[in-house]
Amino acid sequence: MDPQPVTLRHISCSNTHTHIIHMASRTRLLWIRSRDHPGVYTAYLTRGVLMSLIVQKFGGSSVADAESIKRVARRVANTRKAGHDVVVVVSAMGDTTDELLDLAAEVTSAVTPSRELDMLLTAGERISMAALAMAINDIGVQAKSFTGSQAGMITDGVHGAARLVEVKPDRIRESLEAGNIAIVAGFQGMNRQSRDITTLGRGGSDTTAVALAAALNADVCEIYSDVDGVFTADPRIVPTAHKLNTVTSEEMLEMAANGAKILHLRSVEYARRFNLKLHVRSSFSELEGTIVIPENSAELTPTHLKEIPLEQPLISGVAHDRGQAKITVVGVPDVPGSAARVFGLINEAKINIDMIVQNVSTDRPNVTDISFTLDQAHGPLALQALEKAQAEIGFEEVIYNEAVGKLSLVGAGMKTNPGVSFTFFEALSNAGVNVEMISTSEIRISVITELSKLDDAVRAVHTAFALDTEGEATVYGGTGR
Ligand code: ASP
Ligand code: MG
């Protein structure tokens, strides 16, 4: 069979050949037709083993101080020395972003997303990228750092929550070709129209990493944090939680959307869209982490296939979220159009809502109560909008409650298992947890509970689904801030 010609990203590194011979028996080969000598073919390994391009993202706790930066520098340099091209994305050191926000609060009365706030916050990543580049150069391996805009992260103009509109990492490619490790500041970009610097929203460095990995056609995107991977629950609350070896991107999306902070939600969406495999692992250990598998991947390699269990486990984990608030609009006239008016206002204010419950009031005729949940950050805005329209809609009052928590049970296996909801609600009831609201999807059940009961609820559900292990999960760093 005549091998199909292919274009490789690049073939460099002369010592690659020795590796190829060494590893050929274990991996797939790629045949390249020689340009200069027609008819001559060379076998190369497919992407993923040798001369691969790896994107590594290090979160704030992994680069919290000089020692940590040096540790990460050694790790990155070792990846490079093993023959891979490496692009590194860094978050700001430790709690720098929070500290910068505190600083903003000291110099201005209202800290709202703005051009200047983005200028301030992006400084955090600029410190860590330069320090890491210096530390790597110090080991004798070439590294260069780039801001988001230098790396071609082009966004819309929404300060504080910018979305990527284009990723053009030309300078990163050039830098790799020149033999450098390229270090990119996470969480930031630039808007072409205003030429201003933007940020992607808290936790956005994951999205920077995934977007770069997709644009550079990287073989894998490794997300390094202070835990060994994705756990069945937050190890800070459930020490008996266990690490998942694999999780589908569908399940990971549900977990991230429902409060699991291990990955930025948008990074999971992005990876899924581009069929990119993520490896979530710890920068403090050499352990294999969790592989997030794009389940619709047309490009699943034999290794991927081995990673997907034949039968999905029932449950992949319990996620929780303390950042929600509940609004109850009391005494809404029970006539067609009331709900539309309430949610029309919320929509006009561009506020995302999550769960909704409407209860016909039993003691008062012809009125109803509508409750919904939203991000605490949007609470004041929603209240304002509703209070302004009180007379027009004709409701009695609005109750706002931030002392609520959301618990979500996620698992692809629950689609086909009718016993799941029973076990779930029984566990909550045995733990004395009152359920205020419920919502479900094909692979998730979520409830709103009293905030003070949330941790107990997480532990109870985790235990009820036999997710506990003997060992204690290690949390290596981070302040959890
Ligand atoms: N430093 C930013 C934050 O703390 C971005 C990130 O860590 O991903 O939100
Ligand atoms: Mg951070």
PDB file of C-alpha atoms in Angstrom, residues 50-327:
ATOM      1  CA  LEU A  50       7.983  11.527  20.659  1.00  0.00           C
ATOM      2  CA  MET A  51       8.610  15.083  19.596  1.00  0.00           C
ATOM      3  CA  SER A  52       5.148  15.803  20.690  1.00  0.00           C
ATOM      4  CA  LEU A  53       3.978  19.219  21.652  1.00  0.00           C
ATOM      5  CA  ILE A  54       2.830  19.391  25.237  1.00  0.00           C
ATOM      6  CA  VAL A  55       1.007  22.291  26.813  1.00  0.00           C
ATOM      7  CA  GLN A  56       1.449  22.404  30.589  1.00  0.00           C
ATOM      8  CA  LYS A  57      -0.593  24.736  32.746  1.00  0.00           C
ATOM      9  CA  PHE A  58       0.438  25.480  36.327  1.00  0.00           C
ATOM     10  CA  GLY A  59      -2.071  26.945  38.736  1.00  0.00           C
ATOM     11  CA  GLY A  60      -1.339  29.564  41.374  1.00  0.00           C
ATOM     12  CA  SER A  61      -0.521  27.142  44.181  1.00  0.00           C
ATOM     13  CA  SER A  62       2.062  25.393  41.961  1.00  0.00           C
ATOM     14  CA  VAL A  63       3.982  28.652  41.523  1.00  0.00           C
ATOM     15  CA  ALA A  64       3.224  30.187  44.915  1.00  0.00           C
ATOM     16  CA  ASP A  65       6.813  31.143  45.847  1.00  0.00           C
ATOM     17  CA  ALA A  66      10.384  31.076  44.565  1.00  0.00           C
ATOM     18  CA  GLU A  67      10.937  27.466  45.655  1.00  0.00           C
ATOM     19  CA  SER A  68       7.772  26.334  43.856  1.00  0.00           C
ATOM     20  CA  ILE A  69       8.740  28.230  40.742  1.00  0.00           C
ATOM     21  CA  LYS A  70      12.109  26.484  40.732  1.00  0.00           C
ATOM     22  CA  ARG A  71      10.411  23.124  41.205  1.00  0.00           C
ATOM     23  CA  VAL A  72       8.087  23.792  38.269  1.00  0.00           C
ATOM     24  CA  ALA A  73      11.070  25.018  36.233  1.00  0.00           C
ATOM     25  CA  ARG A  74      12.823  21.675  36.759  1.00  0.00           C
ATOM     26  CA  ARG A  75       9.736  19.773  35.801  1.00  0.00           C
ATOM     27  CA  VAL A  76       9.192  21.774  32.631  1.00  0.00           C
ATOM     28  CA  ALA A  77      12.880  21.543  31.718  1.00  0.00           C
ATOM     29  CA  ASN A  78      12.768  17.761  32.143  1.00  0.00           C
ATOM     30  CA  THR A  79       9.850  17.525  29.735  1.00  0.00           C
ATOM     31  CA  ARG A  80      11.859  19.540  27.245  1.00  0.00           C
ATOM     32  CA  LYS A  81      14.939  17.392  27.800  1.00  0.00           C
ATOM     33  CA  ALA A  82      12.882  14.287  27.077  1.00  0.00           C
ATOM     34  CA  GLY A  83      12.526  15.666  23.565  1.00  0.00           C
ATOM     35  CA  HIS A  84       9.135  17.343  23.659  1.00  0.00           C
ATOM     36  CA  ASP A  85       8.224  20.828  22.614  1.00  0.00           C
ATOM     37  CA  VAL A  86       6.730  22.580  25.615  1.00  0.00           C
ATOM     38  CA  VAL A  87       4.371  25.502  25.975  1.00  0.00           C
ATOM     39  CA  VAL A  88       3.690  26.509  29.560  1.00  0.00           C
ATOM     40  CA  VAL A  89       0.741  28.547  30.766  1.00  0.00           C
ATOM     41  CA  VAL A  90       0.968  30.023  34.238  1.00  0.00           C
ATOM     42  CA  SER A  91      -1.482  31.513  36.706  1.00  0.00           C
ATOM     43  CA  ALA A  92      -0.529  34.269  39.086  1.00  0.00           C
ATOM     44  CA  MET A  93       1.567  33.253  42.104  1.00  0.00           C
ATOM     45  CA  GLY A  94      -0.500  31.882  44.998  1.00  0.00           C
ATOM     46  CA  ASP A  95      -3.330  34.206  45.954  1.00  0.00           C
ATOM     47  CA  THR A  96      -1.956  37.160  43.991  1.00  0.00           C
ATOM     48  CA  THR A  97      -5.172  37.722  42.035  1.00  0.00           C
ATOM     49  CA  ASP A  98      -7.207  37.941  45.240  1.00  0.00           C
ATOM     50  CA  GLU A  99      -4.629  40.262  46.751  1.00  0.00           C
ATOM     51  CA  LEU A 100      -4.786  42.512  43.702  1.00  0.00           C
ATOM     52  CA  LEU A 101      -8.558  42.565  44.042  1.00  0.00           C
ATOM     53  CA  ASP A 102      -8.148  43.537  47.699  1.00  0.00           C
ATOM     54  CA  LEU A 103      -5.842  46.320  46.618  1.00  0.00           C
ATOM     55  CA  ALA A 104      -8.397  47.551  44.111  1.00  0.00           C
ATOM     56  CA  ALA A 105     -11.017  47.597  46.868  1.00  0.00           C
ATOM     57  CA  GLU A 106      -8.741  49.817  48.928  1.00  0.00           C
ATOM     58  CA  VAL A 107      -8.272  52.425  46.239  1.00  0.00           C
ATOM     59  CA  THR A 108     -11.753  52.546  44.760  1.00  0.00           C
ATOM     60  CA  SER A 109     -15.208  52.379  46.268  1.00  0.00           C
ATOM     61  CA  ALA A 110     -16.710  50.080  43.665  1.00  0.00           C
ATOM     62  CA  VAL A 111     -14.573  47.283  42.248  1.00  0.00           C
ATOM     63  CA  THR A 112     -16.278  46.478  38.986  1.00  0.00           C
ATOM     64  CA  PRO A 113     -14.829  44.861  35.882  1.00  0.00           C
ATOM     65  CA  SER A 114     -13.079  47.553  33.898  1.00  0.00           C
ATOM     66  CA  ARG A 115     -10.102  48.307  31.737  1.00  0.00           C
ATOM     67  CA  GLU A 116      -8.025  49.320  34.741  1.00  0.00           C
ATOM     68  CA  LEU A 117      -8.992  46.322  36.845  1.00  0.00           C
ATOM     69  CA  ASP A 118      -7.913  44.048  33.995  1.00  0.00           C
ATOM     70  CA  MET A 119      -4.616  45.924  33.728  1.00  0.00           C
ATOM     71  CA  LEU A 120      -4.119  45.366  37.429  1.00  0.00           C
ATOM     72  CA  LEU A 121      -5.072  41.683  37.496  1.00  0.00           C
ATOM     73  CA  THR A 122      -3.055  40.700  34.435  1.00  0.00           C
ATOM     74  CA  ALA A 123       0.049  41.930  36.220  1.00  0.00           C
ATOM     75  CA  GLY A 124      -0.181  38.826  38.414  1.00  0.00           C
ATOM     76  CA  GLU A 125       0.418  36.411  35.550  1.00  0.00           C
ATOM     77  CA  ARG A 126       3.115  38.654  34.162  1.00  0.00           C
ATOM     78  CA  ILE A 127       5.141  38.196  37.323  1.00  0.00           C
ATOM     79  CA  SER A 128       4.903  34.420  37.319  1.00  0.00           C
ATOM     80  CA  MET A 129       5.648  34.031  33.604  1.00  0.00           C
ATOM     81  CA  ALA A 130       8.836  36.074  33.769  1.00  0.00           C
ATOM     82  CA  ALA A 131      10.008  34.463  36.999  1.00  0.00           C
ATOM     83  CA  LEU A 132       9.446  30.987  35.582  1.00  0.00           C
ATOM     84  CA  ALA A 133      11.305  31.846  32.374  1.00  0.00           C
ATOM     85  CA  MET A 134      14.235  33.092  34.443  1.00  0.00           C
ATOM     86  CA  ALA A 135      14.267  29.961  36.562  1.00  0.00           C
ATOM     87  CA  ILE A 136      14.240  27.706  33.491  1.00  0.00           C
ATOM     88  CA  ASN A 137      17.004  29.686  31.801  1.00  0.00           C
ATOM     89  CA  ASP A 138      18.965  29.328  34.986  1.00  0.00           C
ATOM     90  CA  ILE A 139      18.893  25.543  34.610  1.00  0.00           C
ATOM     91  CA  GLY A 140      20.411  25.987  31.179  1.00  0.00           C
ATOM     92  CA  VAL A 141      17.288  25.402  29.134  1.00  0.00           C
ATOM     93  CA  GLN A 142      16.033  28.187  26.854  1.00  0.00           C
ATOM     94  CA  ALA A 143      12.734  29.775  27.768  1.00  0.00           C
ATOM     95  CA  LYS A 144      10.898  32.953  26.801  1.00  0.00           C
ATOM     96  CA  SER A 145       7.779  34.445  28.299  1.00  0.00           C
ATOM     97  CA  PHE A 146       4.852  36.072  26.486  1.00  0.00           C
ATOM     98  CA  THR A 147       1.831  38.026  27.623  1.00  0.00           C
ATOM     99  CA  GLY A 148      -1.572  36.926  26.417  1.00  0.00           C
ATOM    100  CA  SER A 149      -1.623  39.533  23.701  1.00  0.00           C
ATOM    101  CA  GLN A 150       1.882  38.605  22.525  1.00  0.00           C
ATOM    102  CA  ALA A 151       0.705  35.006  22.371  1.00  0.00           C
ATOM    103  CA  GLY A 152      -2.175  35.986  20.081  1.00  0.00           C
ATOM    104  CA  MET A 153      -5.051  35.513  22.492  1.00  0.00           C
ATOM    105  CA  ILE A 154      -7.596  37.805  20.848  1.00  0.00           C
ATOM    106  CA  THR A 155     -10.816  38.383  22.785  1.00  0.00           C
ATOM    107  CA  ASP A 156     -13.994  40.384  22.676  1.00  0.00           C
ATOM    108  CA  GLY A 157     -14.040  43.586  24.706  1.00  0.00           C
ATOM    109  CA  VAL A 158     -15.857  42.400  27.823  1.00  0.00           C
ATOM    110  CA  HIS A 159     -13.589  43.249  30.734  1.00  0.00           C
ATOM    111  CA  GLY A 160     -13.510  40.639  33.464  1.00  0.00           C
ATOM    112  CA  ALA A 161     -15.242  37.985  31.383  1.00  0.00           C
ATOM    113  CA  ALA A 162     -13.776  38.237  27.907  1.00  0.00           C
ATOM    114  CA  ARG A 163     -14.323  35.441  25.400  1.00  0.00           C
ATOM    115  CA  LEU A 164     -11.714  34.331  22.930  1.00  0.00           C
ATOM    116  CA  VAL A 165     -12.576  35.240  19.374  1.00  0.00           C
ATOM    117  CA  GLU A 166      -9.322  34.171  17.762  1.00  0.00           C
ATOM    118  CA  VAL A 167      -6.122  32.451  18.820  1.00  0.00           C
ATOM    119  CA  LYS A 168      -3.085  33.273  16.679  1.00  0.00           C
ATOM    120  CA  PRO A 169      -0.008  31.970  18.446  1.00  0.00           C
ATOM    121  CA  ASP A 170       2.480  32.854  15.697  1.00  0.00           C
ATOM    122  CA  ARG A 171       5.077  34.125  18.112  1.00  0.00           C
ATOM    123  CA  ILE A 172       4.732  30.987  20.199  1.00  0.00           C
ATOM    124  CA  ARG A 173       5.356  28.811  17.140  1.00  0.00           C
ATOM    125  CA  GLU A 174       8.387  30.864  16.187  1.00  0.00           C
ATOM    126  CA  SER A 175       9.706  30.672  19.688  1.00  0.00           C
ATOM    127  CA  LEU A 176       9.324  26.879  19.764  1.00  0.00           C
ATOM    128  CA  GLU A 177      11.061  26.600  16.432  1.00  0.00           C
ATOM    129  CA  ALA A 178      13.919  28.640  17.820  1.00  0.00           C
ATOM    130  CA  GLY A 179      14.266  25.974  20.502  1.00  0.00           C
ATOM    131  CA  ASN A 180      12.602  27.771  23.386  1.00  0.00           C
ATOM    132  CA  ILE A 181      10.130  26.682  25.938  1.00  0.00           C
ATOM    133  CA  ALA A 182       7.369  29.242  25.491  1.00  0.00           C
ATOM    134  CA  ILE A 183       5.754  30.533  28.643  1.00  0.00           C
ATOM    135  CA  VAL A 184       2.428  32.263  28.342  1.00  0.00           C
ATOM    136  CA  ALA A 185       0.563  34.353  30.886  1.00  0.00           C
ATOM    137  CA  GLY A 186      -2.788  32.728  31.536  1.00  0.00           C
ATOM    138  CA  PHE A 187      -6.214  34.313  31.866  1.00  0.00           C
ATOM    139  CA  GLN A 188      -5.581  37.312  29.630  1.00  0.00           C
ATOM    140  CA  GLY A 189      -5.978  38.522  26.097  1.00  0.00           C
ATOM    141  CA  MET A 190      -6.393  41.601  23.979  1.00  0.00           C
ATOM    142  CA  ASN A 191      -9.300  43.165  22.166  1.00  0.00           C
ATOM    143  CA  ARG A 192      -8.480  44.255  18.613  1.00  0.00           C
ATOM    144  CA  GLN A 193     -10.988  47.104  18.429  1.00  0.00           C
ATOM    145  CA  SER A 194     -10.105  48.850  21.678  1.00  0.00           C
ATOM    146  CA  ARG A 195      -6.511  47.503  21.761  1.00  0.00           C
ATOM    147  CA  ASP A 196      -7.075  47.004  25.464  1.00  0.00           C
ATOM    148  CA  ILE A 197      -6.019  44.134  27.679  1.00  0.00           C
ATOM    149  CA  THR A 198      -8.796  41.854  28.897  1.00  0.00           C
ATOM    150  CA  THR A 199      -9.179  38.979  31.343  1.00  0.00           C
ATOM    151  CA  LEU A 200     -11.112  35.774  30.761  1.00  0.00           C
ATOM    152  CA  GLY A 201     -12.708  35.530  34.212  1.00  0.00           C
ATOM    153  CA  ARG A 202     -11.500  33.874  37.417  1.00  0.00           C
ATOM    154  CA  GLY A 203      -9.754  30.576  36.810  1.00  0.00           C
ATOM    155  CA  GLY A 204      -9.337  31.473  33.152  1.00  0.00           C
ATOM    156  CA  SER A 205      -5.767  30.212  32.782  1.00  0.00           C
ATOM    157  CA  ASP A 206      -7.106  26.723  32.115  1.00  0.00           C
ATOM    158  CA  THR A 207      -8.931  28.142  29.130  1.00  0.00           C
ATOM    159  CA  THR A 208      -5.774  29.875  27.901  1.00  0.00           C
ATOM    160  CA  ALA A 209      -3.969  26.540  28.049  1.00  0.00           C
ATOM    161  CA  VAL A 210      -6.668  24.598  26.256  1.00  0.00           C
ATOM    162  CA  ALA A 211      -7.103  27.267  23.589  1.00  0.00           C
ATOM    163  CA  LEU A 212      -3.366  27.318  22.906  1.00  0.00           C
ATOM    164  CA  ALA A 213      -3.236  23.538  22.836  1.00  0.00           C
ATOM    165  CA  ALA A 214      -6.027  23.495  20.267  1.00  0.00           C
ATOM    166  CA  ALA A 215      -4.499  26.237  18.115  1.00  0.00           C
ATOM    167  CA  LEU A 216      -1.053  24.622  18.181  1.00  0.00           C
ATOM    168  CA  ASN A 217      -2.497  21.162  17.620  1.00  0.00           C
ATOM    169  CA  ALA A 218      -0.819  19.938  20.780  1.00  0.00           C
ATOM    170  CA  ASP A 219      -0.804  16.275  21.644  1.00  0.00           C
ATOM    171  CA  VAL A 220      -1.897  16.745  25.177  1.00  0.00           C
ATOM    172  CA  CYS A 221      -2.775  19.534  27.522  1.00  0.00           C
ATOM    173  CA  GLU A 222      -1.668  18.917  31.087  1.00  0.00           C
ATOM    174  CA  ILE A 223      -3.348  20.926  33.824  1.00  0.00           C
ATOM    175  CA  TYR A 224      -1.221  20.930  36.978  1.00  0.00           C
ATOM    176  CA  SER A 225      -2.706  21.833  40.324  1.00  0.00           C
ATOM    177  CA  ASP A 226      -2.294  20.996  44.001  1.00  0.00           C
ATOM    178  CA  VAL A 227      -4.295  17.751  43.981  1.00  0.00           C
ATOM    179  CA  ASP A 228      -3.616  14.532  42.095  1.00  0.00           C
ATOM    180  CA  GLY A 229      -6.467  14.891  39.636  1.00  0.00           C
ATOM    181  CA  VAL A 230     -10.227  15.009  39.525  1.00  0.00           C
ATOM    182  CA  PHE A 231     -11.674  13.519  42.684  1.00  0.00           C
ATOM    183  CA  THR A 232     -15.087  12.059  43.445  1.00  0.00           C
ATOM    184  CA  ALA A 233     -15.610  15.088  45.731  1.00  0.00           C
ATOM    185  CA  ASP A 234     -13.518  17.999  46.964  1.00  0.00           C
ATOM    186  CA  PRO A 235     -10.813  16.319  49.085  1.00  0.00           C
ATOM    187  CA  ARG A 236     -10.872  19.343  51.371  1.00  0.00           C
ATOM    188  CA  ILE A 237     -14.370  18.313  52.461  1.00  0.00           C
ATOM    189  CA  VAL A 238     -14.271  14.583  51.866  1.00  0.00           C
ATOM    190  CA  PRO A 239     -10.797  13.256  52.744  1.00  0.00           C
ATOM    191  CA  THR A 240     -11.900   9.774  51.671  1.00  0.00           C
ATOM    192  CA  ALA A 241     -12.660  10.928  48.124  1.00  0.00           C
ATOM    193  CA  HIS A 242     -10.801   9.025  45.439  1.00  0.00           C
ATOM    194  CA  LYS A 243      -9.149  10.088  42.247  1.00  0.00           C
ATOM    195  CA  LEU A 244     -10.820   9.230  38.964  1.00  0.00           C
ATOM    196  CA  ASN A 245      -8.464   7.749  36.373  1.00  0.00           C
ATOM    197  CA  THR A 246     -10.681   8.899  33.560  1.00  0.00           C
ATOM    198  CA  VAL A 247     -13.773  11.006  33.217  1.00  0.00           C
ATOM    199  CA  THR A 248     -15.657  11.906  30.052  1.00  0.00           C
ATOM    200  CA  SER A 249     -15.787  15.553  29.085  1.00  0.00           C
ATOM    201  CA  GLU A 250     -19.568  15.379  29.387  1.00  0.00           C
ATOM    202  CA  GLU A 251     -19.309  14.453  33.065  1.00  0.00           C
ATOM    203  CA  MET A 252     -16.478  16.913  33.626  1.00  0.00           C
ATOM    204  CA  LEU A 253     -18.636  19.668  32.157  1.00  0.00           C
ATOM    205  CA  GLU A 254     -21.409  18.904  34.632  1.00  0.00           C
ATOM    206  CA  MET A 255     -18.945  18.834  37.524  1.00  0.00           C
ATOM    207  CA  ALA A 256     -17.268  22.100  36.520  1.00  0.00           C
ATOM    208  CA  ALA A 257     -20.604  23.788  35.847  1.00  0.00           C
ATOM    209  CA  ASN A 258     -21.778  22.764  39.295  1.00  0.00           C
ATOM    210  CA  GLY A 259     -18.946  24.052  41.366  1.00  0.00           C
ATOM    211  CA  ALA A 260     -15.969  21.687  40.927  1.00  0.00           C
ATOM    212  CA  LYS A 261     -13.112  24.181  40.733  1.00  0.00           C
ATOM    213  CA  ILE A 262     -10.477  21.809  39.439  1.00  0.00           C
ATOM    214  CA  LEU A 263     -11.091  22.979  35.866  1.00  0.00           C
ATOM    215  CA  HIS A 264     -12.485  26.217  34.450  1.00  0.00           C
ATOM    216  CA  LEU A 265     -15.818  25.366  32.839  1.00  0.00           C
ATOM    217  CA  ARG A 266     -14.956  27.064  29.578  1.00  0.00           C
ATOM    218  CA  SER A 267     -11.742  25.080  29.269  1.00  0.00           C
ATOM    219  CA  VAL A 268     -13.726  21.840  29.376  1.00  0.00           C
ATOM    220  CA  GLU A 269     -16.154  23.123  26.747  1.00  0.00           C
ATOM    221  CA  TYR A 270     -13.263  24.206  24.584  1.00  0.00           C
ATOM    222  CA  ALA A 271     -11.422  20.892  24.923  1.00  0.00           C
ATOM    223  CA  ARG A 272     -14.568  19.007  24.067  1.00  0.00           C
ATOM    224  CA  ARG A 273     -15.182  21.105  21.006  1.00  0.00           C
ATOM    225  CA  PHE A 274     -11.648  20.562  19.736  1.00  0.00           C
ATOM    226  CA  ASN A 275     -11.451  16.901  20.744  1.00  0.00           C
ATOM    227  CA  LEU A 276      -8.553  17.594  22.989  1.00  0.00           C
ATOM    228  CA  LYS A 277      -7.516  15.232  25.735  1.00  0.00           C
ATOM    229  CA  LEU A 278      -6.791  16.879  29.093  1.00  0.00           C
ATOM    230  CA  HIS A 279      -4.589  15.423  31.763  1.00  0.00           C
ATOM    231  CA  VAL A 280      -5.370  16.891  35.181  1.00  0.00           C
ATOM    232  CA  ARG A 281      -2.550  16.141  37.627  1.00  0.00           C
ATOM    233  CA  SER A 282      -0.475  17.407  40.508  1.00  0.00           C
ATOM    234  CA  SER A 283       2.690  19.430  40.128  1.00  0.00           C
ATOM    235  CA  PHE A 284       3.760  18.161  43.559  1.00  0.00           C
ATOM    236  CA  SER A 285       3.899  14.470  42.632  1.00  0.00           C
ATOM    237  CA  GLU A 286       4.760  12.300  39.659  1.00  0.00           C
ATOM    238  CA  LEU A 287       1.492  10.376  39.857  1.00  0.00           C
ATOM    239  CA  GLU A 288      -0.702   9.964  36.817  1.00  0.00           C
ATOM    240  CA  GLY A 289      -3.711  12.203  37.185  1.00  0.00           C
ATOM    241  CA  THR A 290      -7.137  12.117  35.567  1.00  0.00           C
ATOM    242  CA  ILE A 291      -7.625  11.957  31.825  1.00  0.00           C
ATOM    243  CA  VAL A 292     -10.611  13.955  30.613  1.00  0.00           C
ATOM    244  CA  ILE A 293     -11.690  12.186  27.457  1.00  0.00           C
ATOM    245  CA  PRO A 294     -13.660  13.928  24.742  1.00  0.00           C
ATOM    246  CA  GLU A 295     -16.265  11.198  24.449  1.00  0.00           C
ATOM    247  CA  ASN A 296     -17.242  12.032  20.897  1.00  0.00           C
ATOM    248  CA  SER A 297     -13.671  11.979  19.774  1.00  0.00           C
ATOM    249  CA  ALA A 298     -13.368  10.619  16.264  1.00  0.00           C
ATOM    250  CA  GLU A 299      -9.665  10.422  16.830  1.00  0.00           C
ATOM    251  CA  LEU A 300      -9.564   8.022  19.725  1.00  0.00           C
ATOM    252  CA  THR A 301      -6.291   6.190  19.630  1.00  0.00           C
ATOM    253  CA  PRO A 302      -5.893   2.670  20.979  1.00  0.00           C
ATOM    254  CA  THR A 303      -4.473   4.129  24.180  1.00  0.00           C
ATOM    255  CA  HIS A 304      -7.541   6.280  24.625  1.00  0.00           C
ATOM    256  CA  LEU A 305      -9.775   3.314  24.059  1.00  0.00           C
ATOM    257  CA  LYS A 306      -8.092   1.394  26.797  1.00  0.00           C
ATOM    258  CA  GLU A 307      -8.785   4.276  29.103  1.00  0.00           C
ATOM    259  CA  ILE A 308     -12.534   4.147  28.609  1.00  0.00           C
ATOM    260  CA  PRO A 309     -14.077   1.547  30.851  1.00  0.00           C
ATOM    261  CA  LEU A 310     -16.506  -0.796  29.138  1.00  0.00           C
ATOM    262  CA  GLU A 311     -19.274  -0.022  31.566  1.00  0.00           C
ATOM    263  CA  GLN A 312     -19.361   3.508  32.834  1.00  0.00           C
ATOM    264  CA  PRO A 313     -19.240   3.587  36.590  1.00  0.00           C
ATOM    265  CA  LEU A 314     -22.574   4.671  37.954  1.00  0.00           C
ATOM    266  CA  ILE A 315     -21.386   7.904  39.495  1.00  0.00           C
ATOM    267  CA  SER A 316     -18.324   9.981  38.799  1.00  0.00           C
ATOM    268  CA  GLY A 317     -18.613  12.389  41.669  1.00  0.00           C
ATOM    269  CA  VAL A 318     -20.308  14.856  43.966  1.00  0.00           C
ATOM    270  CA  ALA A 319     -19.775  18.537  43.199  1.00  0.00           C
ATOM    271  CA  HIS A 320     -20.748  21.437  45.420  1.00  0.00           C
ATOM    272  CA  ASP A 321     -21.091  25.172  45.040  1.00  0.00           C
ATOM    273  CA  ARG A 322     -21.175  27.814  47.772  1.00  0.00           C
ATOM    274  CA  GLY A 323     -21.428  30.731  45.375  1.00  0.00           C
ATOM    275  CA  GLN A 324     -25.162  30.539  44.713  1.00  0.00           C
ATOM    276  CA  ALA A 325     -27.993  32.653  46.041  1.00  0.00           C
ATOM    277  CA  LYS A 326     -31.720  32.099  46.091  1.00  0.00           C
ATOM    278  CA  ILE A 327     -34.302  34.735  45.295  1.00  0.00           C
TER     279      ILE A 327
END
